[in-house]
Tab-separated table of C-alpha atoms and ligand atoms in Angstrom:
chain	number	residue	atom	x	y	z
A	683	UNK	CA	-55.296	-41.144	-104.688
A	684	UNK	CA	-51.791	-40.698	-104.576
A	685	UNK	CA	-51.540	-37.270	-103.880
A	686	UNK	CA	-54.451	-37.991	-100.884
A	687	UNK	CA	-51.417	-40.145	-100.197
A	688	UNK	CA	-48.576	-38.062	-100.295
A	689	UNK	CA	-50.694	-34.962	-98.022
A	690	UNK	CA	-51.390	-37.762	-95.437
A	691	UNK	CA	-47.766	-38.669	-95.208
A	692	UNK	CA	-46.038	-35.139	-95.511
A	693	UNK	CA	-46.013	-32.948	-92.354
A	694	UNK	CA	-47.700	-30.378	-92.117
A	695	UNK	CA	-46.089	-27.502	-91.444
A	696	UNK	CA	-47.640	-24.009	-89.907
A	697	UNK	CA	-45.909	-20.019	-89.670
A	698	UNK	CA	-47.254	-17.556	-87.970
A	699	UNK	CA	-46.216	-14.195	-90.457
A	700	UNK	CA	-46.652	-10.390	-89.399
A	701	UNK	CA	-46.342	-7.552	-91.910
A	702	UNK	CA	-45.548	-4.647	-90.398
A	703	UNK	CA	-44.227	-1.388	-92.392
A	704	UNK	CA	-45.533	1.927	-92.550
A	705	UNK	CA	-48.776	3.108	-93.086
A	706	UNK	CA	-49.512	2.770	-96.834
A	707	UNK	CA	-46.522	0.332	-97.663
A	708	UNK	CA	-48.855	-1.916	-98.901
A	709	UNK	CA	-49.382	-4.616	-96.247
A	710	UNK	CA	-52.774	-5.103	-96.618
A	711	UNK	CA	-52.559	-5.257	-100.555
A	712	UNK	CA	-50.142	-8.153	-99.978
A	713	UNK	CA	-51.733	-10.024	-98.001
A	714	UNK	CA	-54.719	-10.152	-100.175
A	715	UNK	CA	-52.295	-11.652	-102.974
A	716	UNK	CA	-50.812	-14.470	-101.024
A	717	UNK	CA	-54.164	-15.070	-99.605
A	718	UNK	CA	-55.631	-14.826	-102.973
A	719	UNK	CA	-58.597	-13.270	-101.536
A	720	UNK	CA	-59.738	-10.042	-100.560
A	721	UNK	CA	-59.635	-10.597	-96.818
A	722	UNK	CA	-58.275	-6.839	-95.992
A	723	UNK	CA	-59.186	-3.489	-97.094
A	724	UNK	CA	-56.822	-1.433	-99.209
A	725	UNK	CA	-57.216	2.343	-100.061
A	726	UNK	CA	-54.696	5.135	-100.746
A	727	UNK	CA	-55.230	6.661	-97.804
A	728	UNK	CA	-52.323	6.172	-94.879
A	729	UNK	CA	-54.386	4.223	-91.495
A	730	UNK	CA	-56.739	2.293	-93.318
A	731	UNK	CA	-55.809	-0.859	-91.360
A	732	UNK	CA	-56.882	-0.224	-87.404
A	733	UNK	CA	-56.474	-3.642	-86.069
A	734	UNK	CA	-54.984	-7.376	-86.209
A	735	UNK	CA	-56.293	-9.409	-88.940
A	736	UNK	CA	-55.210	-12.808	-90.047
A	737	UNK	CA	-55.201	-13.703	-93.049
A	738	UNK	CA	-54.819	-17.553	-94.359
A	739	UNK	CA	-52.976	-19.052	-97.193
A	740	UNK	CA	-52.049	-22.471	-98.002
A	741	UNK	CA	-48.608	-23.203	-100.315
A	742	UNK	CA	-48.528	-27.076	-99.870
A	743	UNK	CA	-48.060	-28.541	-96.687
A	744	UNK	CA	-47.885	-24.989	-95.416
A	745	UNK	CA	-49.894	-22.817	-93.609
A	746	UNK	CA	-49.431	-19.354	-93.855
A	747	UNK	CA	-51.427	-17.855	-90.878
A	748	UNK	CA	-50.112	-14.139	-92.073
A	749	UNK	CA	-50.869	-11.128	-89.480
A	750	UNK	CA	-52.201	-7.660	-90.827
A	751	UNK	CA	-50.923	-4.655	-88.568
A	752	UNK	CA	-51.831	-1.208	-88.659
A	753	UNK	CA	-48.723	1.140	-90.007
A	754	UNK	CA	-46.124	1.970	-87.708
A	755	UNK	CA	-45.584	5.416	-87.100
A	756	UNK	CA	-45.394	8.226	-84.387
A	757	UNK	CA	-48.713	8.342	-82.613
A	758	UNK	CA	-50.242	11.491	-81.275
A	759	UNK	CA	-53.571	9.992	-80.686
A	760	UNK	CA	-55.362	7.664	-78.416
A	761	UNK	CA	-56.435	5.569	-81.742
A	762	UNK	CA	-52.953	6.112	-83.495
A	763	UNK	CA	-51.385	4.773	-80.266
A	764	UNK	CA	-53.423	1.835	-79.940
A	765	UNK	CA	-52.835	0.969	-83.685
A	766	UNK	CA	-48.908	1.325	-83.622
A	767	UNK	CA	-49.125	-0.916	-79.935
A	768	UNK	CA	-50.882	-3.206	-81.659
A	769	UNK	CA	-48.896	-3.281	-84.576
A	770	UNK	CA	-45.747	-3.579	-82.969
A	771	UNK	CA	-47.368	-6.734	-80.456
A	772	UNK	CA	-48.397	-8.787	-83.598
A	773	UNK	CA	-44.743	-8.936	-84.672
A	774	UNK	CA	-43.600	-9.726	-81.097
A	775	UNK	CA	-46.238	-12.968	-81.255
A	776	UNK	CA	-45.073	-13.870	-84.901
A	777	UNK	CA	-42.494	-17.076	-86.297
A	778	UNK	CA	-42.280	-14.604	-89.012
A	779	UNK	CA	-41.819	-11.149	-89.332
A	780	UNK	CA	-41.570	-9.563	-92.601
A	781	UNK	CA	-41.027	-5.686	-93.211
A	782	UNK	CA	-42.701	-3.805	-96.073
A	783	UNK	CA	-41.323	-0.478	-97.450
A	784	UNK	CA	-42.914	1.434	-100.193
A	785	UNK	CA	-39.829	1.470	-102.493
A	786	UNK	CA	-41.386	4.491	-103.963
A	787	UNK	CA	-41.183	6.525	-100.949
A	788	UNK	CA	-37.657	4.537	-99.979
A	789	UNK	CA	-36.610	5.754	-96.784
A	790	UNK	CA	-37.690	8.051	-95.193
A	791	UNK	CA	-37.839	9.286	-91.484
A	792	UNK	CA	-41.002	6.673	-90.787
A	793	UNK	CA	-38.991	4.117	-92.621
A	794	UNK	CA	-35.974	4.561	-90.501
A	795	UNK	CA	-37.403	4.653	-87.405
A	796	UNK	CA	-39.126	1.309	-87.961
A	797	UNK	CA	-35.656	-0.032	-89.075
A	798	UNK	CA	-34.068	1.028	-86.137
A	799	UNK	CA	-36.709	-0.717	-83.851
A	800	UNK	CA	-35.942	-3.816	-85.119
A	801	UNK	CA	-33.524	-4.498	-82.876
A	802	UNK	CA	-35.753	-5.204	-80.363
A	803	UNK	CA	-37.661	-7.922	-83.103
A	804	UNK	CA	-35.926	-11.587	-81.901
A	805	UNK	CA	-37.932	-13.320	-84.770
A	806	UNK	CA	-36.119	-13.633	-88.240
A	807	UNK	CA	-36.912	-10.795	-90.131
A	808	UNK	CA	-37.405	-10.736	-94.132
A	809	UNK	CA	-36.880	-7.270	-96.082
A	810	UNK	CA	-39.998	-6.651	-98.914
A	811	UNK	CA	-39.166	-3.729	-100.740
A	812	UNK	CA	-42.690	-3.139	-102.481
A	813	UNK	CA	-44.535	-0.842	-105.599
A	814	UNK	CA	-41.089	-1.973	-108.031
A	815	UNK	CA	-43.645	-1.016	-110.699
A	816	UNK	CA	-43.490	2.420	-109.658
A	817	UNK	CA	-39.470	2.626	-109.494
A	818	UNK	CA	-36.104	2.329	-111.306
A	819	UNK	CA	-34.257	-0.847	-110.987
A	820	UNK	CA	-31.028	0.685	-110.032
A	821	UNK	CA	-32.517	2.574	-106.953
A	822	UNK	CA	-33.697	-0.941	-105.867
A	823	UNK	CA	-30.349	-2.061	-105.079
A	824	UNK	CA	-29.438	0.938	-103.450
A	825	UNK	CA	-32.495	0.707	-100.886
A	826	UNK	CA	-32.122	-2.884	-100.304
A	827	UNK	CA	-28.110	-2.339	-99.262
A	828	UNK	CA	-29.252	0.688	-96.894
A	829	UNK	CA	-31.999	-1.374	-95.530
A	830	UNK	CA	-29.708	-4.500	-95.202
A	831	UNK	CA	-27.242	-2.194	-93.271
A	832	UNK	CA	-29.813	-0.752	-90.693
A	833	UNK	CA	-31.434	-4.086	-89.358
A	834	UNK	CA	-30.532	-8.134	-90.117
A	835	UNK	CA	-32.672	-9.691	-92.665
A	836	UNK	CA	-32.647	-13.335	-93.967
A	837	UNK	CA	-33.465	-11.874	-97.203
A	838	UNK	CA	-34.682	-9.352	-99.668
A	839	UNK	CA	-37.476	-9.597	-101.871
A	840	UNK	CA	-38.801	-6.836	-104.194
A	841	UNK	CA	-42.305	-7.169	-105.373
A	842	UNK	CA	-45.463	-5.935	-106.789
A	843	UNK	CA	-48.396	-6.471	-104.917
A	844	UNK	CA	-50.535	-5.253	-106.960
A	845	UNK	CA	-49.268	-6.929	-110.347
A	846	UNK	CA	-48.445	-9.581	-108.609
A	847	UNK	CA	-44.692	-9.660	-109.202
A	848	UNK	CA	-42.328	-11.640	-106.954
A	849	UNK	CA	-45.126	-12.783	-104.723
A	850	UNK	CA	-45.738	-16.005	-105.584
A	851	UNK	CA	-41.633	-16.176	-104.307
A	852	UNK	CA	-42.553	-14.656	-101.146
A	853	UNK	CA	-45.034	-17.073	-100.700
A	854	UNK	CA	-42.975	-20.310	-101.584
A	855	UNK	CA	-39.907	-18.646	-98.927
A	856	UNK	CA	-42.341	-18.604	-96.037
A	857	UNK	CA	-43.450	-21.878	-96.389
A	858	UNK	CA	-40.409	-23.011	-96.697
A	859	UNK	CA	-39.492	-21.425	-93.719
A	860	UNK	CA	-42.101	-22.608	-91.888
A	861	UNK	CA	-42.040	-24.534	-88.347
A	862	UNK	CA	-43.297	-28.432	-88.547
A	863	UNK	CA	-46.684	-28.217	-87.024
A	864	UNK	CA	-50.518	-28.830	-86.878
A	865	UNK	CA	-52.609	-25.968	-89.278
A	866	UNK	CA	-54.193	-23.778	-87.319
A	867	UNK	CA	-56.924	-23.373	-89.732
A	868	UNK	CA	-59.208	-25.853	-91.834
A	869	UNK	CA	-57.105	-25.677	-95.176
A	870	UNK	CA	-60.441	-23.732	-96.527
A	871	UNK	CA	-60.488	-21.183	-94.390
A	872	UNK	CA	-59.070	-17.016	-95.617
A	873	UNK	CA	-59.291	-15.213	-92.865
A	874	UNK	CA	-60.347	-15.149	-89.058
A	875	UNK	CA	-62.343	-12.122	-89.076
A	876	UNK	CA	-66.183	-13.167	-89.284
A	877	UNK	CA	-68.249	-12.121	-91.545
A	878	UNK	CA	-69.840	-9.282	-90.195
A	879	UNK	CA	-66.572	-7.388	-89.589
A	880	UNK	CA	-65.561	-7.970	-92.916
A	881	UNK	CA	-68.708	-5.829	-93.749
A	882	UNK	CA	-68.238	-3.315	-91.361
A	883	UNK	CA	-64.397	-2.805	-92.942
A	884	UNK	CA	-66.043	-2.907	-96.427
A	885	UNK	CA	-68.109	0.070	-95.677
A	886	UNK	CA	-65.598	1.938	-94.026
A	887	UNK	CA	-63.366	0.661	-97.450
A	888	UNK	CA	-65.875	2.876	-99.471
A	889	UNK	CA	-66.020	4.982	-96.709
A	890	UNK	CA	-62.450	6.267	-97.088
A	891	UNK	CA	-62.596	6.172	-100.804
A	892	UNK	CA	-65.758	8.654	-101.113
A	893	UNK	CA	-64.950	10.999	-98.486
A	894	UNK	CA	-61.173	13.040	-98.288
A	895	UNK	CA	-59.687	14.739	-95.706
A	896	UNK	CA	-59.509	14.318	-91.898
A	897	UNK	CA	-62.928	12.624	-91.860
A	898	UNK	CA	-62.174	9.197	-92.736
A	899	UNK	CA	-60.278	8.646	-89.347
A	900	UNK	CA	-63.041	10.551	-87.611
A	901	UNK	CA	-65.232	8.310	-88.176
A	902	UNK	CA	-65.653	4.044	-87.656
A	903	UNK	CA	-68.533	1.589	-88.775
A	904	UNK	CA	-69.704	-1.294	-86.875
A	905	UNK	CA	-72.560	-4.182	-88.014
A	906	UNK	CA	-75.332	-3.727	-85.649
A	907	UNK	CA	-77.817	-6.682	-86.904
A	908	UNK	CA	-77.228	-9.284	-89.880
A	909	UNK	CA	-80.010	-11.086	-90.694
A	910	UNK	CA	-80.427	-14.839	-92.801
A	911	UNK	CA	-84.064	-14.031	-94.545
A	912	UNK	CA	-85.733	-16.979	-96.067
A	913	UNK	CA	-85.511	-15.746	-99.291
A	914	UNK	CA	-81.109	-16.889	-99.324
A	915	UNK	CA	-80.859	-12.917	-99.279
A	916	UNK	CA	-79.022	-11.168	-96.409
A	917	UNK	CA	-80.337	-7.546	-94.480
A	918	UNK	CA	-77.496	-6.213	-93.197
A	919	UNK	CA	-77.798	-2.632	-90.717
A	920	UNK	CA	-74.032	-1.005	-89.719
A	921	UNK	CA	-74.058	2.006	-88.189
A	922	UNK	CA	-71.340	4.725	-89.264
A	923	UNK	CA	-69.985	6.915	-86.353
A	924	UNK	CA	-68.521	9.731	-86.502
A	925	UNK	CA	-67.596	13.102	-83.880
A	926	UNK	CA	-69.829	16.175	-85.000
A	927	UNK	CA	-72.965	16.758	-86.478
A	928	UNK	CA	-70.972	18.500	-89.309
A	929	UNK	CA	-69.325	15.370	-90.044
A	930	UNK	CA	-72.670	13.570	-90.513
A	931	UNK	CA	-73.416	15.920	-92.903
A	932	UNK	CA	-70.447	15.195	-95.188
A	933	UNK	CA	-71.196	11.446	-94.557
A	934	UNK	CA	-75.195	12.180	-95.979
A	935	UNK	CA	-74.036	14.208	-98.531
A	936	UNK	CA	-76.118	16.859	-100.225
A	937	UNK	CA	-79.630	15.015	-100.376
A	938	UNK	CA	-78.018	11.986	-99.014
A	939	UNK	CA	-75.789	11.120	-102.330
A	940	UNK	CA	-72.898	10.417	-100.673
A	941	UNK	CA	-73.843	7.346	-98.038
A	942	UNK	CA	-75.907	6.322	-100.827
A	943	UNK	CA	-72.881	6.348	-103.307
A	944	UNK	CA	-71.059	4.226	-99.825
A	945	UNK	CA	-73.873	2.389	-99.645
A	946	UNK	CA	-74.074	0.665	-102.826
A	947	UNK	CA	-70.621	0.359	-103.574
A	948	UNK	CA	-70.602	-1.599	-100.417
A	949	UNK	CA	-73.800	-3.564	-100.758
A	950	UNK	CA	-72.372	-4.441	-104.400
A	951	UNK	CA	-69.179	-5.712	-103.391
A	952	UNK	CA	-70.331	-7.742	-100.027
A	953	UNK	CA	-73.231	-9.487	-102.321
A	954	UNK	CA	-69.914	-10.448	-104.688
A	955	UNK	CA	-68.294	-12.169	-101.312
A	956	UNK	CA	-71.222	-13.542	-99.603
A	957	UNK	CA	-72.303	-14.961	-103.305
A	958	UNK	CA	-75.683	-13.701	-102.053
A	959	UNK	CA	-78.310	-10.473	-102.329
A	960	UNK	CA	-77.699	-8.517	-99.744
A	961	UNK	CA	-79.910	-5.416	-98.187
A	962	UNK	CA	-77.687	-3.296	-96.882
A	963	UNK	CA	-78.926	-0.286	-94.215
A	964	UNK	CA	-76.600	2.020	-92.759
A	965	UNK	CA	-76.756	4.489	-90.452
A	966	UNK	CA	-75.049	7.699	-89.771
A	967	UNK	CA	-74.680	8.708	-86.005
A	968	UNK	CA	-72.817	11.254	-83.828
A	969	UNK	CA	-70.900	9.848	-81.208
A	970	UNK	CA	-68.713	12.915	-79.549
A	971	UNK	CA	-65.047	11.651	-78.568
A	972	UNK	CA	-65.684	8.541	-79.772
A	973	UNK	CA	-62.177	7.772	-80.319
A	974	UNK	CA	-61.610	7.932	-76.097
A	975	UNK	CA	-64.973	5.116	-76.059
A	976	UNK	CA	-63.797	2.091	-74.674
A	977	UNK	CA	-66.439	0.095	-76.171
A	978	UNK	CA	-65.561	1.616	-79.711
A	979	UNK	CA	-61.990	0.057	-79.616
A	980	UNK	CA	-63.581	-3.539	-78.360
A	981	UNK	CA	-65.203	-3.172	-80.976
A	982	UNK	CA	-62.428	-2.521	-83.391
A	983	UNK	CA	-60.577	-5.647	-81.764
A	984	UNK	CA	-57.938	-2.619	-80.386
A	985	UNK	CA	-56.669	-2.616	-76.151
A	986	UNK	CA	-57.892	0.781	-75.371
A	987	UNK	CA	-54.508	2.873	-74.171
A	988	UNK	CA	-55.169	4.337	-70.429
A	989	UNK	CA	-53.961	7.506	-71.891
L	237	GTP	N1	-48.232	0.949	-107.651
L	237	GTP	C1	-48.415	0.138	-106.615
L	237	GTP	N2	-49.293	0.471	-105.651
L	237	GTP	C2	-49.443	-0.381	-104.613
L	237	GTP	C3	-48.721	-1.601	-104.512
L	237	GTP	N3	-49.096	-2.213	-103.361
L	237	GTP	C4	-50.025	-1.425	-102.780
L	237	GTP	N4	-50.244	-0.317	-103.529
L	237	GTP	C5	-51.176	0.793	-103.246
L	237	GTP	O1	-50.774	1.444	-102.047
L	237	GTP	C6	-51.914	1.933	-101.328
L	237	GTP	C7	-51.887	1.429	-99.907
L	237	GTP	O2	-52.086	0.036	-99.879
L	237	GTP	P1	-52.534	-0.742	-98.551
L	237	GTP	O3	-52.447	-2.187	-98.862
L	237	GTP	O4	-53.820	-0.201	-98.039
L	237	GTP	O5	-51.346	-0.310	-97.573
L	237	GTP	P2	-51.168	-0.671	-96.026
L	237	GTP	O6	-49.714	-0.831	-95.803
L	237	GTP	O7	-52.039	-1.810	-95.652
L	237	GTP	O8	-51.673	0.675	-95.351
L	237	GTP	P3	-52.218	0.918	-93.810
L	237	GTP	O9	-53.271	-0.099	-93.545
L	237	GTP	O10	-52.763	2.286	-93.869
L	237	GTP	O11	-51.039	0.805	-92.915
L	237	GTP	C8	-53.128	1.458	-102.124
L	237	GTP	O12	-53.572	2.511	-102.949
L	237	GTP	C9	-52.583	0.301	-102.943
L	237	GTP	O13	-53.309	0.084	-104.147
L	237	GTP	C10	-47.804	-1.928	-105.560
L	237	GTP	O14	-47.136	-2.958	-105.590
L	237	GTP	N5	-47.697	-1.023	-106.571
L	238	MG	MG1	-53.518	-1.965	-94.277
């Protein structure tokens, strides 16, 4: 009762956070941990995140309504443009804005460029230096001062995303930080993306993980049908596209081994989320120049570039 109490009395307060960084810094990784949910895919592969994705984490009377961008780098393609546009717009539309670097790589020209842009970022800005498990404590300091002396941040952090390290401090800073203010979520909710598009991401998750290369960003899935059955199970049919009838080929795999490899790694981990069986049926099509397809970015949640 009293702490029913004490969360009626206390105002609630509500920050809108972007992570922006360069591709692979580990922004989707993060927000995962201070969501403490897997509400973004993560691979080793630079470009895995294509589009805006919110996801939602509660610290007491704080709601963290934290912004997933694709990396920020230079764009030569219509996709890579509309990522690094849309990247660049969710910080603009932030309270927050909070700028991963891969302390590994420290850095570099990508890394500098993004610094130097933040000029142009009004919003207070918070430095993460992340991967300190994969670095030297002394070159920390270092990277933080030269970061500190290209663009203003309220602070530094340096963290672990994937131990964990330092987050839970990132997490209790934000909230502190943020504006007084209705949630814009039921306290319950992870993530804004429905369910369906978290499938289609899973697949392309495994997707990226199975196949190497160029073909992973060749290539995007979407749910075409999802299906309640009576049985509490769940048939689920997603379509994989990709440019050339070679590429399908990798996809299939000899005797179809790969997409069934995709397949089931998927179908395993969705039935984990949706705490239900789930028949999973995907599909391998060519779609020529599907990355100048208008309808492909809508369906990506990406403003298709006029050039
Ligand atoms: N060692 C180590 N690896 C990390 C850490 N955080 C993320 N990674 C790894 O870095 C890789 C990229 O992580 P993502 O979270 O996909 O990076 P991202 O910034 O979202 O990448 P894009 O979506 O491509 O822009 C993955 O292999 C992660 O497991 C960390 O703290 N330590
Ligand atoms: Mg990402």
């Amino acid at each position: 009762m009293g702490e029913d109490a004490a969360a009626t009395t206390e105002a609630t307060r509500c920050a809108f956070i972007a992570l922006i960084g360069a591709p692979n810094a580990g922004k989707s990784t993060l927000i995962n941990a201070l969501v403490g949910s897997k509400v973004a895919i993560v691979t080793p592969k630079v470009q895995t995140t294509r589009a805006l994705l919110r996801g939602i984490a509660m610290e007491g009377s704080a709601q963290l309504v934290l912004i997933d961008t694709p990396g920020i780098f230079a764009p030569r393609r219509r996709l890579d443009r509309a990522m690094v546009t849309t990247a660049w717009g969710g910080a603009h539309d932030a309270d927050i804005v909070t700028v991963l670097i891969d302390a590994k790589r420290g850095i570099d020209d990508e890394a500098e460029a993004l610094l130097k842009k933040l000029d142009e970022v009004r919003q207070p800005k918070v430095l993460i230096l992340n991967k300190v498990d994969l670095v030297e404590k002394a070159s920390l300091l270092a990277l933080a001062r030269a970061a500190n002396a290209t663009a203003r941040f309220e602070t530094t952090f340096m963290i672990s995303a994937t131990k964990g390290d330092g987050v839970a401090d990132v997490r209790q800073w934000l909230a502190a930080r943020a504006p007084a203010g209705p949630w814009h979520y039921p306290a319950d909710e992870v993530s804004d993306a429905p369910a369906r598009h978290l499938a289609a991401e899973i697949t392309r998750e495994k997707l990226y993980l199975k196949l190497h290369q160029e073909l992973p960003y060749q290539s995007t899935v979407e749910t075409e049908t999802w299906t309640e059955r009576k049985d509490g199970s769940v048939r689920i049919e997603q379509t994989i596209y990709v440019e050339r009838e070679s590429q399908r080929k990798i996809v299939l795999g000899k005797a179809g081994q790969s997409i069934k490899a995709i397949g089931e790694s998927a179908r395993r981990e969705l039935a984990g989320i949706l705490e239900k069986k789930v028949h999973l049926f995907l599909f391998v099509k060519v779609r020529e120049g599907w990355g100048d397809d208008p309808e492909r970015y809508r369906q990506m949640g990406l403003e298709f570039p006029k050039e």
